Amino acid sequence: MRVLVTGGAGYVGSVVVEELLAAGAEAVVVLDDLSSGHAGAVSLPARLVRGDIADTDLVIRTCRDCRIDVAVHMAASSIVGESMSDPARYYRNNVTKGLALLDALVTAGVGRLVFSSTAAVYGDPMVSPITEEADLSPTNTYGETKLAFERALRWYGGAYGIRHACLRYFNAAGATVASGEQHDPETHLIPIVLQVAAGKRSHVPVYGDTYATPDGTCVRDYVHVSDLARAHVLAIEGLSRNPSRAYNLGSGGGYSVKQLIDAAVEVTGRAIPYEMGPRRAGDAAVLVASSDLIRTELSWKAEKQDLRVILADAWAWLLAHPAGYRAD
Ligand SMILES: NC(=O)c1ccc[n+]([C@@H]2O[C@H](COP(=O)([O-])OP(=O)(O)OC[C@H]3O[C@@H](n4cnc5c(N)ncnc54)[C@H](O)[C@@H]3O)[C@@H](O)[C@H]2O)c1
């Protein structure tokens, strides 16, 4: 297995690289423009090629020189709010550039691909837990662009023989010893909560407590980034025997925002003030995945389902990296 990982210097990508190396991949090559990733997040002996996924010559040359046989496409723009104020950026990076990458992979003869998709392709589903059969009806540009790429992949797959798996992540969370979450701006709840615990922010903004959930705050499904990363290795292995398809990736349970803050107080032993604000447009009350398909078809299982374990790992990484990754 000789793998190209686009976006491998990002949060989830850096852990996928770790897992691929641990699984014995012969070569792991990261293609990343470092727009939101960090060179220091790429574990050795993976090689970092700094560049854009739409640089066709670079992609073809890299794939040929490194004899790549499978790609994991994780590079993307992925801030929901920004996708609504600047949809052009999302169509450009997630669709236009994504298609340029696909063309280059076809030219270079890379016939297997795992794609980082998202729960946002479902929008605000009527069913819970959400199966892969649920309606695909994104409520934001980010989800729409991820769905557009999934759909393109289906047609490319048929015509050019690309075997593929789309992994629809719910909320990636936690850390490994080496790799953690560092975004600027940070929009994900767990790092924000832990930054408050660490005294780097004054409070956690909470967007509404009038949802139809037990305590009124939104419920989300948090999946440990190591579990998520292991699914990529299984998905690559499964490409040779399974039809191309999409798999949900969640832990199978949900926690409300308030439950998460309470758990973080317990794990960190610190006070974590929060401020209740109005609802945010487009937030669904409950987003919890059914991951039955990936469990049965790829024998994947979340091993770190407990929210306290997820929080403890993320907290340990934050304490060990008070200034984040070294400057690139
Ligand atoms: N983090 C989550 O909870 C979550 C949930 C669902 C889906 N996803 C998807 O998983 C993937 C990884 O998410 P993440 O949280 O690690 O994001 P991230 O921003 O940390 O990582 C994305 C990486 O892609 C790189 N990149 C972006 N555009 C590029 C381009 N044009 N050329 C080369 N490199 C480029 C960035 O520099 C960064 O290293 C994304 O595709 C995201 O949409 C993430």
Coordinates of C-alpha atoms and ligand atoms in Angstrom, one line a residue:
M1 CA 0.0 0.0 0.0
R2 CA 1.6 3.3 -1.2
V3 CA -0.7 6.1 -0.2
L4 CA -1.2 9.7 -1.1
V5 CA -3.0 11.6 1.7
T6 CA -4.3 15.0 0.7
G7 CA -4.8 17.2 3.8
G8 CA -2.5 14.9 5.8
A9 CA -1.1 17.8 7.8
G10 CA -4.5 18.6 9.2
Y11 CA -6.2 17.4 12.4
V12 CA -7.8 14.1 11.2
G13 CA -5.2 13.7 8.4
S14 CA -2.2 13.6 10.8
V15 CA -3.8 10.8 12.7
V16 CA -4.7 8.9 9.5
V17 CA -1.0 9.2 8.5
E18 CA 0.0 7.7 11.9
E19 CA -2.5 4.8 11.4
L20 CA -1.3 4.1 7.9
L21 CA 2.3 4.0 9.1
A22 CA 1.3 1.7 12.0
A23 CA -0.5 -0.6 9.6
G24 CA 2.7 -1.0 7.6
A25 CA 2.0 1.1 4.6
E26 CA 5.1 1.0 2.3
A27 CA 4.9 4.7 1.6
V28 CA 2.8 7.6 2.9
V29 CA 3.0 10.9 1.0
V30 CA 1.1 13.9 2.3
L31 CA 0.0 16.6 -0.2
D32 CA -1.0 19.7 1.8
D33 CA -0.8 23.5 1.1
L34 CA -0.6 24.1 4.9
S35 CA -3.6 26.5 4.6
S36 CA -5.0 25.1 7.8
G37 CA -2.6 22.3 8.6
H38 CA 0.9 22.1 10.2
A39 CA 4.1 20.7 8.8
G40 CA 4.9 19.5 12.4
A41 CA 1.8 17.4 12.4
V42 CA 3.1 15.0 9.8
S43 CA 4.7 12.0 11.4
L44 CA 7.9 10.6 10.0
P45 CA 8.7 8.7 7.8
A46 CA 5.7 10.1 5.9
R47 CA 6.9 12.7 3.4
L48 CA 5.3 16.1 3.1
V49 CA 4.8 17.6 -0.4
R50 CA 3.7 21.2 0.1
G51 CA 1.3 22.1 -2.7
D52 CA -2.2 22.5 -3.9
I53 CA -4.5 19.6 -4.8
A54 CA -5.3 21.4 -8.0
D55 CA -1.7 21.5 -9.1
T56 CA -2.2 18.8 -11.7
D57 CA 1.5 18.5 -12.7
L58 CA 2.6 18.2 -9.1
V59 CA -0.1 15.5 -8.3
I60 CA 0.7 13.4 -11.4
R61 CA 4.5 13.7 -10.8
T62 CA 4.2 12.9 -7.1
C63 CA 1.9 9.9 -7.8
R64 CA 4.3 8.5 -10.5
D65 CA 7.5 9.2 -8.6
C66 CA 6.2 7.6 -5.4
R67 CA 4.3 4.8 -7.2
I68 CA 1.1 5.7 -5.4
D69 CA -1.7 3.1 -5.6
V70 CA -4.3 4.6 -3.3
A71 CA -5.3 8.1 -2.4
V72 CA -7.1 9.4 0.8
H73 CA -8.6 12.8 -0.1
M74 CA -9.0 14.8 3.1
A75 CA -7.9 18.3 1.9
A76 CA -10.9 20.7 2.1
S77 CA -12.3 23.9 3.5
S78 CA -14.6 22.8 6.3
I79 CA -15.9 25.7 8.4
V80 CA -19.7 25.7 8.2
G81 CA -20.3 29.4 8.9
E82 CA -17.6 30.5 6.5
S83 CA -19.2 28.3 3.8
M84 CA -22.4 30.3 4.1
S85 CA -20.7 33.7 3.9
D86 CA -18.2 32.7 1.2
P87 CA -19.7 29.8 -0.8
A88 CA -17.4 30.5 -3.8
R89 CA -14.4 29.5 -1.7
Y90 CA -16.1 26.2 -0.8
Y91 CA -17.1 25.3 -4.4
R92 CA -13.6 26.2 -5.5
N93 CA -11.7 24.2 -2.9
N94 CA -14.0 21.3 -2.3
V95 CA -15.5 20.8 -5.8
T96 CA -13.4 22.5 -8.6
K97 CA -10.1 21.7 -7.0
G98 CA -11.3 18.3 -5.9
L99 CA -12.2 17.5 -9.5
A100 CA -8.8 18.6 -10.7
L101 CA -7.3 16.2 -8.2
L102 CA -9.5 13.4 -9.5
D103 CA -8.5 14.1 -13.1
A104 CA -4.8 14.0 -12.1
L105 CA -5.3 10.7 -10.2
V106 CA -7.0 9.2 -13.2
T107 CA -4.1 10.3 -15.4
A108 CA -1.6 8.9 -12.9
G109 CA -3.4 5.6 -12.8
V110 CA -4.4 5.8 -9.1
G111 CA -7.5 3.6 -9.1
R112 CA -8.5 3.6 -5.4
L113 CA -9.7 6.5 -3.3
V114 CA -11.1 7.1 0.2
F115 CA -12.9 10.4 0.6
S116 CA -13.5 12.4 3.8
S117 CA -17.1 13.3 3.7
T118 CA -19.4 14.5 6.5
A119 CA -22.6 14.2 8.4
A120 CA -23.4 17.6 6.9
V121 CA -24.6 15.8 3.7
Y122 CA -27.7 14.8 5.6
G123 CA -28.8 18.3 6.7
D124 CA -31.5 18.1 9.4
P125 CA -32.6 14.5 9.1
M126 CA -36.0 13.2 10.4
V127 CA -34.5 9.9 11.6
S128 CA -32.1 9.1 14.4
P129 CA -29.7 7.4 14.4
I130 CA -29.0 8.4 10.9
T131 CA -28.3 5.6 8.4
E132 CA -26.7 5.9 5.0
E133 CA -30.2 5.6 3.5
A134 CA -31.4 8.9 5.0
D135 CA -32.2 11.8 2.7
L136 CA -29.2 13.7 1.4
S137 CA -30.3 17.3 1.9
P138 CA -27.5 19.6 3.1
T139 CA -28.5 22.8 4.9
N140 CA -25.1 24.5 4.3
T141 CA -22.7 25.1 1.5
Y142 CA -20.0 23.0 3.1
G143 CA -22.3 19.9 3.2
E144 CA -23.5 20.6 -0.4
T145 CA -19.9 20.8 -1.8
K146 CA -19.0 17.5 0.0
L147 CA -22.1 15.9 -1.5
A148 CA -21.2 17.3 -4.9
F149 CA -17.8 15.6 -4.7
E150 CA -19.4 12.3 -3.5
R151 CA -21.7 12.4 -6.6
A152 CA -18.9 13.2 -9.0
L153 CA -16.9 10.3 -7.6
R154 CA -19.8 8.0 -8.3
W155 CA -19.7 8.9 -12.0
Y156 CA -16.0 9.0 -12.2
G157 CA -15.8 5.7 -10.5
G158 CA -18.1 4.0 -13.0
A159 CA -16.4 5.5 -16.1
Y160 CA -12.7 5.5 -15.1
G161 CA -12.8 2.5 -12.7
I162 CA -12.0 4.3 -9.5
R163 CA -12.9 2.1 -6.5
H164 CA -13.9 4.4 -3.7
A165 CA -15.3 4.8 -0.2
C166 CA -16.8 7.9 1.2
L167 CA -16.5 8.1 4.9
R168 CA -19.1 10.5 6.4
Y169 CA -17.6 11.6 9.7
F170 CA -19.7 12.9 12.5
N171 CA -17.7 14.9 15.0
A172 CA -14.0 14.0 15.1
A173 CA -12.7 14.5 18.5
G174 CA -9.8 13.5 20.9
A175 CA -6.1 13.2 20.1
T176 CA -3.2 10.8 20.0
V177 CA 0.0 11.5 21.9
A178 CA 1.5 13.1 18.8
S179 CA -1.4 14.7 17.0
G180 CA -4.2 17.0 18.2
E181 CA -6.6 19.6 17.1
Q182 CA -5.3 23.1 16.3
H183 CA -7.4 25.2 14.0
D184 CA -7.4 29.0 13.6
P185 CA -10.2 30.0 14.0
E186 CA -11.3 27.1 16.1
T187 CA -15.0 26.3 15.6
H188 CA -15.2 22.8 17.1
L189 CA -16.8 22.5 20.5
I190 CA -14.3 20.2 22.3
P191 CA -11.2 22.3 21.7
I192 CA -13.1 25.5 22.6
V193 CA -14.3 23.9 25.9
L194 CA -10.8 22.8 26.7
Q195 CA -9.3 26.2 25.8
V196 CA -11.7 27.7 28.4
A197 CA -10.5 25.1 30.9
A198 CA -6.9 26.1 30.1
G199 CA -7.7 29.8 30.6
K200 CA -7.2 30.7 26.9
R201 CA -10.8 31.8 26.5
S202 CA -13.2 33.3 29.0
H203 CA -16.3 31.1 28.3
V204 CA -18.0 28.7 26.0
P205 CA -20.7 30.2 23.8
V206 CA -23.7 27.8 23.8
Y207 CA -26.2 28.3 20.9
G208 CA -29.6 27.6 22.4
D209 CA -31.2 25.5 25.1
T210 CA -34.7 25.2 23.6
Y211 CA -34.1 22.2 21.4
A212 CA -36.2 19.0 21.7
T213 CA -33.4 17.2 23.7
P214 CA -33.3 16.2 27.4
D215 CA -31.5 19.4 28.5
G216 CA -32.5 21.6 25.5
T217 CA -28.9 21.9 24.1
C218 CA -27.9 20.2 20.8
V219 CA -26.8 16.5 20.8
R220 CA -23.9 15.4 18.7
D221 CA -22.0 12.2 18.1
Y222 CA -18.3 12.4 18.9
V223 CA -16.0 9.8 17.4
H224 CA -12.4 9.5 18.6
V225 CA -10.0 10.5 15.9
S226 CA -8.0 7.3 16.3
D227 CA -11.1 5.2 15.7
L228 CA -11.8 7.4 12.7
A229 CA -8.3 7.0 11.4
R230 CA -8.4 3.2 11.7
A231 CA -11.6 3.2 9.6
H232 CA -9.5 4.6 6.7
V233 CA -7.1 1.7 6.8
L234 CA -10.1 -0.7 6.8
A235 CA -11.8 1.2 4.0
I236 CA -8.6 1.0 1.9
E237 CA -8.4 -2.8 2.5
G238 CA -12.1 -3.2 1.8
L239 CA -11.9 -1.4 -1.6
S240 CA -10.7 -4.6 -3.3
R241 CA -13.7 -6.7 -2.1
N242 CA -16.7 -4.3 -1.5
P243 CA -18.7 -2.2 -3.9
S244 CA -17.9 1.6 -3.8
R245 CA -20.1 3.2 -1.3
A246 CA -20.5 5.7 1.6
Y247 CA -20.2 4.7 5.3
N248 CA -21.3 6.7 8.3
L249 CA -18.6 7.1 11.0
G250 CA -19.9 7.9 14.5
S251 CA -19.7 6.4 17.9
G252 CA -23.4 5.4 18.0
G253 CA -24.2 7.6 20.9
G254 CA -24.8 11.3 21.5
Y255 CA -23.9 13.9 24.1
S256 CA -25.5 17.3 24.6
V257 CA -23.5 20.5 24.8
K258 CA -24.2 20.7 28.5
Q259 CA -23.3 17.1 29.1
L260 CA -20.0 17.7 27.3
I261 CA -19.2 20.7 29.4
D262 CA -20.0 18.8 32.6
A263 CA -17.8 15.9 31.5
A264 CA -14.9 18.3 30.6
V265 CA -15.2 19.9 34.1
E266 CA -14.8 16.4 35.6
V267 CA -11.9 15.4 33.3
T268 CA -9.9 18.7 33.7
G269 CA -10.8 19.6 37.3
R270 CA -11.2 23.2 36.1
A271 CA -14.1 25.5 36.0
I272 CA -15.6 26.0 32.5
P273 CA -18.0 28.9 32.4
Y274 CA -20.5 29.1 29.5
E275 CA -22.8 31.7 28.1
M276 CA -26.2 30.8 26.8
G277 CA -27.0 32.5 23.5
P278 CA -29.7 32.3 20.8
R279 CA -29.9 29.4 18.4
R280 CA -27.7 29.4 15.4
A281 CA -29.4 29.1 12.0
G282 CA -29.0 25.6 10.5
D283 CA -28.2 23.7 13.7
A284 CA -30.1 20.4 13.9
A285 CA -31.2 19.3 17.4
V286 CA -29.7 15.8 17.3
L287 CA -27.1 14.3 14.9
V288 CA -26.2 10.8 15.8
A289 CA -24.9 8.2 13.4
S290 CA -25.8 4.6 12.8
S291 CA -22.5 3.0 12.0
D292 CA -23.9 -0.4 11.5
L293 CA -22.9 -0.6 7.9
I294 CA -19.2 0.0 8.4
R295 CA -19.3 -2.3 11.4
T296 CA -20.7 -5.2 9.5
E297 CA -19.0 -4.7 6.2
L298 CA -15.5 -3.5 7.4
S299 CA -15.5 -4.9 10.9
W300 CA -14.9 -1.4 12.3
K301 CA -15.7 -0.7 15.9
A302 CA -15.3 2.5 18.0
E303 CA -12.9 1.5 20.7
K304 CA -12.8 4.9 22.5
Q305 CA -16.5 5.6 22.7
D306 CA -16.5 7.1 26.2
L307 CA -16.6 10.9 26.1
R308 CA -14.4 11.1 29.1
V309 CA -11.6 9.2 27.3
I310 CA -12.0 11.4 24.2
L311 CA -11.8 14.5 26.4
A312 CA -8.9 13.2 28.5
D313 CA -6.9 12.5 25.3
A314 CA -7.6 16.0 23.9
W315 CA -6.8 17.6 27.2
A316 CA -3.5 15.7 27.5
W317 CA -2.5 16.9 24.0
L318 CA -3.4 20.5 24.8
L319 CA -1.3 20.4 28.1
A320 CA 1.6 18.8 26.2
H321 CA 1.4 21.4 23.4
P322 CA 0.6 24.7 25.1
A323 CA 1.8 26.7 22.1
G324 CA 0.4 24.2 19.6
Y325 CA 2.6 22.8 16.8
R326 CA 5.8 24.5 16.1
A327 CA 5.6 27.2 13.5
D328 CA 5.8 25.9 9.9
Ligands
LIG1 N1 -13.0 17.5 11.9 C1 -14.2 17.0 11.8 O1 -15.0 16.8 12.8 C2 -14.8 16.6 10.4 C3 -16.1 16.2 10.3 C4 -16.6 15.8 9.1 C5 -15.7 15.8 8.0 N2 -14.5 16.3 8.1 C6 -13.6 16.4 6.9 O2 -12.4 15.7 7.2 C7 -11.3 16.4 6.5 C8 -10.3 16.8 7.5 O3 -10.8 17.6 8.5 P1 -9.9 18.3 9.6 O4 -10.8 18.7 10.7 O5 -8.7 17.5 9.8 O6 -9.6 19.7 8.8 P2 -8.2 20.5 8.7 O7 -8.5 21.8 8.3 O8 -7.4 20.3 10.0 O9 -7.4 19.7 7.6 C9 -7.6 19.9 6.2 C10 -6.2 20.0 5.6 O10 -6.3 20.2 4.2 C11 -5.3 21.1 3.7 N3 -5.9 21.8 2.5 C12 -7.0 22.5 2.4 N4 -7.2 22.8 1.1 C13 -6.1 22.4 0.4 C14 -5.7 22.4 -0.9 N5 -6.4 23.1 -1.9 N6 -4.6 21.8 -1.3 C15 -3.8 21.2 -0.4 N7 -4.1 21.1 0.9 C16 -5.3 21.7 1.3 C17 -5.2 22.1 4.9 O11 -3.9 22.7 5.0 C18 -5.3 21.1 6.1 O12 -4.0 20.5 6.5 C19 -11.9 17.5 5.7 O13 -12.2 17.1 4.4 C20 -13.3 17.8 6.5 O14 -14.2 18.3 5.6 C21 -14.0 16.7 9.3

